[in-house]
CSV table of C-alpha atoms in Angstrom, one decimal:
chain,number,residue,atom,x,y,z
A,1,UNK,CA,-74.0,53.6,-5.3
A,2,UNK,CA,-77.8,54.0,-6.5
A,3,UNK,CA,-78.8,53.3,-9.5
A,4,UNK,CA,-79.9,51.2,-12.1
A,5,UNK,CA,-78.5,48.4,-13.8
A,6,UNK,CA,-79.3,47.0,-17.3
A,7,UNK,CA,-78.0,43.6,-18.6
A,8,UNK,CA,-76.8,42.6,-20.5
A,9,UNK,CA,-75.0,45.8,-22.5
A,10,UNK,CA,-74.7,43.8,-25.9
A,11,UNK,CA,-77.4,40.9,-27.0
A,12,UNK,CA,-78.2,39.5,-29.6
A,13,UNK,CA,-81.1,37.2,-31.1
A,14,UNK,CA,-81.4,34.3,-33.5
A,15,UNK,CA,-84.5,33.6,-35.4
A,16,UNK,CA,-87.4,32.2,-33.2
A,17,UNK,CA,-85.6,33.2,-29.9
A,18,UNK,CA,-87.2,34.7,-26.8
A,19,UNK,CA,-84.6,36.9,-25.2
A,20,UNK,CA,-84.5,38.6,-21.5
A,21,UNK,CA,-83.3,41.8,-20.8
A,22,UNK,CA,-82.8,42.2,-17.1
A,23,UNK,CA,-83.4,45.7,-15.1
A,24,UNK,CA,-82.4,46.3,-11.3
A,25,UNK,CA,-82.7,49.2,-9.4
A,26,UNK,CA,-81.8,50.2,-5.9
A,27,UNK,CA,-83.6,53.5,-5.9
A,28,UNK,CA,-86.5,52.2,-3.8
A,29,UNK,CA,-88.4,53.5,-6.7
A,30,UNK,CA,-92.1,51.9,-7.1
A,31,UNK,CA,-92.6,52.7,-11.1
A,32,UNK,CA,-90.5,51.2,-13.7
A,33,UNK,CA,-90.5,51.2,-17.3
A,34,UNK,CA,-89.1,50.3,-20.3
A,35,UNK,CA,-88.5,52.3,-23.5
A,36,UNK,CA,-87.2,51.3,-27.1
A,37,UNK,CA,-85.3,53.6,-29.2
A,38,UNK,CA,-84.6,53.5,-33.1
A,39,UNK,CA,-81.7,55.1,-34.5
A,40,UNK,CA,-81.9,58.6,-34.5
A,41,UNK,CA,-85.5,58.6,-33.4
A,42,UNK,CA,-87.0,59.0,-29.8
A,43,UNK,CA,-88.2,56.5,-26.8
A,44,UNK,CA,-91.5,54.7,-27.3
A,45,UNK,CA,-92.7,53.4,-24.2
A,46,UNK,CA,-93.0,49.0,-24.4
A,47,UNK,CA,-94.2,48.7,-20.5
A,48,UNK,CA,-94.8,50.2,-17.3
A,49,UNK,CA,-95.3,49.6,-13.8
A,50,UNK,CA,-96.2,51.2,-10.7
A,51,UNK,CA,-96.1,48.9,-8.1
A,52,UNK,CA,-95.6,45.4,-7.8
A,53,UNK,CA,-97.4,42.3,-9.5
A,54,UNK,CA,-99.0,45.1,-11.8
A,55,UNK,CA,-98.2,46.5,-14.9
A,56,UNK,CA,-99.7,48.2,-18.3
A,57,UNK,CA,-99.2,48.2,-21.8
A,58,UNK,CA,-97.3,51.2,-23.5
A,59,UNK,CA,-97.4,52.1,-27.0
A,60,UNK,CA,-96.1,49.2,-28.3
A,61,UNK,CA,-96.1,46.4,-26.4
A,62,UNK,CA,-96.7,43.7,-29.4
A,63,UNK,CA,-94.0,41.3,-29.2
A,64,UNK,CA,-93.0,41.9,-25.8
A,65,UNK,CA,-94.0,40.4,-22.0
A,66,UNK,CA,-92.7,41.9,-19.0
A,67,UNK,CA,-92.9,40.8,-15.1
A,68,UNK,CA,-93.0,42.8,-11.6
A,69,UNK,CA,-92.6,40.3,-8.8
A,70,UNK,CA,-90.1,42.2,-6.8
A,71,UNK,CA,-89.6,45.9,-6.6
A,72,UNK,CA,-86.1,46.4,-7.4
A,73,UNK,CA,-86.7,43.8,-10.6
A,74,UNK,CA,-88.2,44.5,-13.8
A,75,UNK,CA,-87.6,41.9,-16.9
A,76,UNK,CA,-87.8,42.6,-20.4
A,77,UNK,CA,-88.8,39.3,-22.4
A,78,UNK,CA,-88.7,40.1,-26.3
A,79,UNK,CA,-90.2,37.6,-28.1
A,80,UNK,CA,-90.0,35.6,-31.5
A,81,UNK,CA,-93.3,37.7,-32.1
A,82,UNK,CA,-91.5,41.0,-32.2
A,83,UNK,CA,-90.4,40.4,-35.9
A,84,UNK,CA,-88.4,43.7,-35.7
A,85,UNK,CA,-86.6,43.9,-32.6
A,86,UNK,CA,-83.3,45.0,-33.3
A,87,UNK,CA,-83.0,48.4,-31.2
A,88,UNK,CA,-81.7,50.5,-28.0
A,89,UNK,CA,-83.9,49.4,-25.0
A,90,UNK,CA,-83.5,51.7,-22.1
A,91,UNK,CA,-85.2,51.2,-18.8
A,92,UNK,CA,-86.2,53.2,-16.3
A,93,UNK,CA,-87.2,54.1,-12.5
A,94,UNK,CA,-89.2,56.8,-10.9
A,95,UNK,CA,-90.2,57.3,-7.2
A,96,UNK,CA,-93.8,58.2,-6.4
A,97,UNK,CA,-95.8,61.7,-6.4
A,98,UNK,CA,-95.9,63.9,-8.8
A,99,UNK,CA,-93.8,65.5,-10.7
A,100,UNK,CA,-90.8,63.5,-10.2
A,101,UNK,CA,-88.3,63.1,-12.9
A,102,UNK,CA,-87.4,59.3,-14.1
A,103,UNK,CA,-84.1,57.5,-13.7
A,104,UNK,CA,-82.1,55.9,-16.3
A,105,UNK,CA,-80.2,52.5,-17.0
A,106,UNK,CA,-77.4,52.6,-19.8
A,107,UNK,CA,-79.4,50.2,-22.2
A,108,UNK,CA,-78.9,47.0,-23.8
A,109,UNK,CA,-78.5,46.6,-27.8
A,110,UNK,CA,-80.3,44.2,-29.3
A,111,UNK,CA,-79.5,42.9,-32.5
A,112,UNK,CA,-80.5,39.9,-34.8
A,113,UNK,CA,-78.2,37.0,-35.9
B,1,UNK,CA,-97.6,59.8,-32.1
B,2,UNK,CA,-95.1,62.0,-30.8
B,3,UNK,CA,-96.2,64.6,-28.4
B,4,UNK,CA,-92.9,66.2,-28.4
B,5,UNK,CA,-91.5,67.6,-31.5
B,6,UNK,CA,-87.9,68.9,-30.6
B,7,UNK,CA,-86.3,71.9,-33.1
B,8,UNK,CA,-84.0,72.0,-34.5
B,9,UNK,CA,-83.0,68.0,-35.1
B,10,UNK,CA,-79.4,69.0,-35.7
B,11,UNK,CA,-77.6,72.2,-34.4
B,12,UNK,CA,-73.9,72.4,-34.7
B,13,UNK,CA,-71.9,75.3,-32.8
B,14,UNK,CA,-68.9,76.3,-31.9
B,15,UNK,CA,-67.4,76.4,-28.0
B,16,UNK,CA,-68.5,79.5,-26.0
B,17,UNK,CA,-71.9,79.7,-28.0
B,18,UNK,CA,-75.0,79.3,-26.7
B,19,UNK,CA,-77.3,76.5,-28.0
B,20,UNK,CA,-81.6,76.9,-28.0
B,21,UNK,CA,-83.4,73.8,-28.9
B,22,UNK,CA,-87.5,74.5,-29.0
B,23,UNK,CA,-90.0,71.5,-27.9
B,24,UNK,CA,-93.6,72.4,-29.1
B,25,UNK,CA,-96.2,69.6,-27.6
B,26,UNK,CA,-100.2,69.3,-28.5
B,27,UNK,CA,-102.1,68.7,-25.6
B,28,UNK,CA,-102.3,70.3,-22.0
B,29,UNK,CA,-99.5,69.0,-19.6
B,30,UNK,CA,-98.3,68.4,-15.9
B,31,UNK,CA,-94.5,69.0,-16.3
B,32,UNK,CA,-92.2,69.0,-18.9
B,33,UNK,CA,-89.3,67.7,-18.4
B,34,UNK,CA,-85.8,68.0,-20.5
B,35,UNK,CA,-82.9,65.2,-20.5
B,36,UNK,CA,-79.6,64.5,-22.5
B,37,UNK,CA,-78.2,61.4,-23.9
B,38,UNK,CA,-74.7,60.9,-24.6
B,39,UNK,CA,-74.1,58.4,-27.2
B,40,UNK,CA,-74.5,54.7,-26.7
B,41,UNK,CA,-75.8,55.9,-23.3
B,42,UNK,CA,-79.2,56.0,-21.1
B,43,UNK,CA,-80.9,59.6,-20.4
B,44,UNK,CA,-80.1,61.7,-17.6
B,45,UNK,CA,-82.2,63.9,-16.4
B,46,UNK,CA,-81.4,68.0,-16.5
B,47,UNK,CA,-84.5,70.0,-15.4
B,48,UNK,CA,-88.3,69.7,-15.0
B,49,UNK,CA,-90.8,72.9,-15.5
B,50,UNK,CA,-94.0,72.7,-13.9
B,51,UNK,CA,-97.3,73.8,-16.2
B,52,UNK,CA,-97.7,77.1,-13.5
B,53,UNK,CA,-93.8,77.9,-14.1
B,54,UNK,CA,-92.5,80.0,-16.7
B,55,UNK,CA,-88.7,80.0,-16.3
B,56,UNK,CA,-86.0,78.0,-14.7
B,57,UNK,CA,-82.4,77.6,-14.3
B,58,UNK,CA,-79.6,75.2,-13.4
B,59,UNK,CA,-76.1,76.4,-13.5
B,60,UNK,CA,-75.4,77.4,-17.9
B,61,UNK,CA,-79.3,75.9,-18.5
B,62,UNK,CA,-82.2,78.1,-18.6
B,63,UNK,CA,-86.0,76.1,-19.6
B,64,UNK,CA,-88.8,78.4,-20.4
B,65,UNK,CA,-92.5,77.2,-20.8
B,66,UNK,CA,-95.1,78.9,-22.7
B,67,UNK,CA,-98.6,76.9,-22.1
B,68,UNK,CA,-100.5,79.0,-24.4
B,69,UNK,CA,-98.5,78.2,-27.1
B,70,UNK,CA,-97.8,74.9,-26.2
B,71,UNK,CA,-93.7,75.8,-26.5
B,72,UNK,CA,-90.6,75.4,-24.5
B,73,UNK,CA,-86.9,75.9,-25.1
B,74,UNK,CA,-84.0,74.9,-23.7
B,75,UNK,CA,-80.9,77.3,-23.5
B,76,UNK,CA,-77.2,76.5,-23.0
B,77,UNK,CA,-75.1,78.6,-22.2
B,78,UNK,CA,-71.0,79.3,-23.2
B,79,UNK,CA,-71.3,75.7,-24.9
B,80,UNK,CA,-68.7,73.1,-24.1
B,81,UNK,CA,-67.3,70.1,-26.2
B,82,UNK,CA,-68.9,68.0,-23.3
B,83,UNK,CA,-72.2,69.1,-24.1
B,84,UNK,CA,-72.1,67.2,-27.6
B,85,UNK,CA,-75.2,65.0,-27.2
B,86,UNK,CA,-78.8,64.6,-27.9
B,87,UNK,CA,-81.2,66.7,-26.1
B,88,UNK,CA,-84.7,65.2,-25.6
B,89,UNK,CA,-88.0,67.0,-24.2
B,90,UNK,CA,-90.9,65.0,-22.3
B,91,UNK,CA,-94.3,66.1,-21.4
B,92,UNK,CA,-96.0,64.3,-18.6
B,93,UNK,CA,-99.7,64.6,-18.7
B,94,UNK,CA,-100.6,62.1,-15.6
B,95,UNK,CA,-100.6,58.5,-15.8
B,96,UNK,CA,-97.5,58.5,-14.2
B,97,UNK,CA,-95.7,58.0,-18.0
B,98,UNK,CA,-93.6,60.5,-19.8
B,99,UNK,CA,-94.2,60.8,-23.8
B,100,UNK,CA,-90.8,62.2,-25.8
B,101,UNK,CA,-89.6,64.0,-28.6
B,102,UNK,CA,-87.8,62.8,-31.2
B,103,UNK,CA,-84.5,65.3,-30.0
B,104,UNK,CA,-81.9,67.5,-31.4
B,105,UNK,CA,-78.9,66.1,-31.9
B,106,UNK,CA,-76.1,69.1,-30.6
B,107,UNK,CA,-72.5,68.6,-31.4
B,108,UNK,CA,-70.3,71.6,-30.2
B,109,UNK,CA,-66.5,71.8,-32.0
B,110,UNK,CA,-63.9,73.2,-30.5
């Protein structure tokens, strides 16, 4: 079954903590990315990346670090730098060319002991 | 910034109804693409409009685009209790990233 899978579905952080959030896909797909979402608000785009052992900065990437050493694998690392970072993160696949639609994980909640 | 802005935030009907949401965006796009999100739960796709399409449809949705006025909506039709969720638009306007709305949140009561 295709997809993509986000772990862990619950985490949470204690003070001074780097946490990884794992995302695997078996979609073949050669961008992935990774959203947060607030309550009640919209996804704001942390990282991307279109093909392996590259990636860019979203729109807030502060706080976060993120590697691409095997297509099917992208990891989330939120750091003790991100002083807010309880949230919904939600990551992503798409397959090349344009206008293709992107694929979604079911998340992983973050909170903060 | 948001370039989506999704309208109404909240809409709340009753079963058989239809449901419009509106997207309005600022700048120029490739595609916009629509997606729901049921609580607790990632997105899933439902339709993406091309910027030389006006209209599309996929079984009850219907999408319309209007570049000139920077507008689309997002029609539902005969409502079910199923379709409770939250109902985000997307522009894509190259870079191979997608920028979203902040959503409408649609509960339909039986």
């Amino acid at each position: 079954d295709g997809g993509i899978t986000q772990s862990p579905k619950y985490l949470f952080r204690k003070e001074g903590q780097n946490v990884t959030l794992s995302c695997e896909q078996n979609l073949n797909h050669d961008a992935m990315y990774w959203y947060r979402q607030d309550p009640g608000q919209g996804l704001r785009l942390i990282y991307y990346s279109q093909i392996v052992n590259d990636f860019q900065k979203g729109d807030i990437a502060e706080g976060y670090s993120v590697s691409r050493e095997k297509k099917e694998s992208f990891p989330l690392t939120v750091t003790s730098a991100q002083k807010n970072p309880t949230a919904f993160y939600l990551c992503a696949s798409r397959t090349s060319g344009s206008n293709q639609p992107q694929h979604f994980g079911d998340g992983t909640r973050l909170s903060i002991l | 910034s948001q370039q989506g802005e999704e309208d109404p935030q909240a809409l709340s009907i009753q079963e058989g109804e239809n449901a419009t949401m509106n997207c309005s965006y600022k700048t120029s796009i490739n595609n916009l693409q629509w997606y729901r999100q049921n609580s607790g739960r990632g997105l899933v796709h439902l339709i993406l409009i091309r910027s030389n399409e006006r209209e599309k449809h996929s079984g009850r949705l219907r999408v319309t685009l209007d570049t000139s006025k920077k507008s689309s909506s997002l029609l539902i039709t005969a409502s079910r209790a199923a379709d409770t969720a939250s109902y985000f638009c997307a522009t894509d306007i190259g870079g191979n990233k997608l920028t979203f709305g902040t959503g409408t949140q649609l509960k339909v009561e039986l």
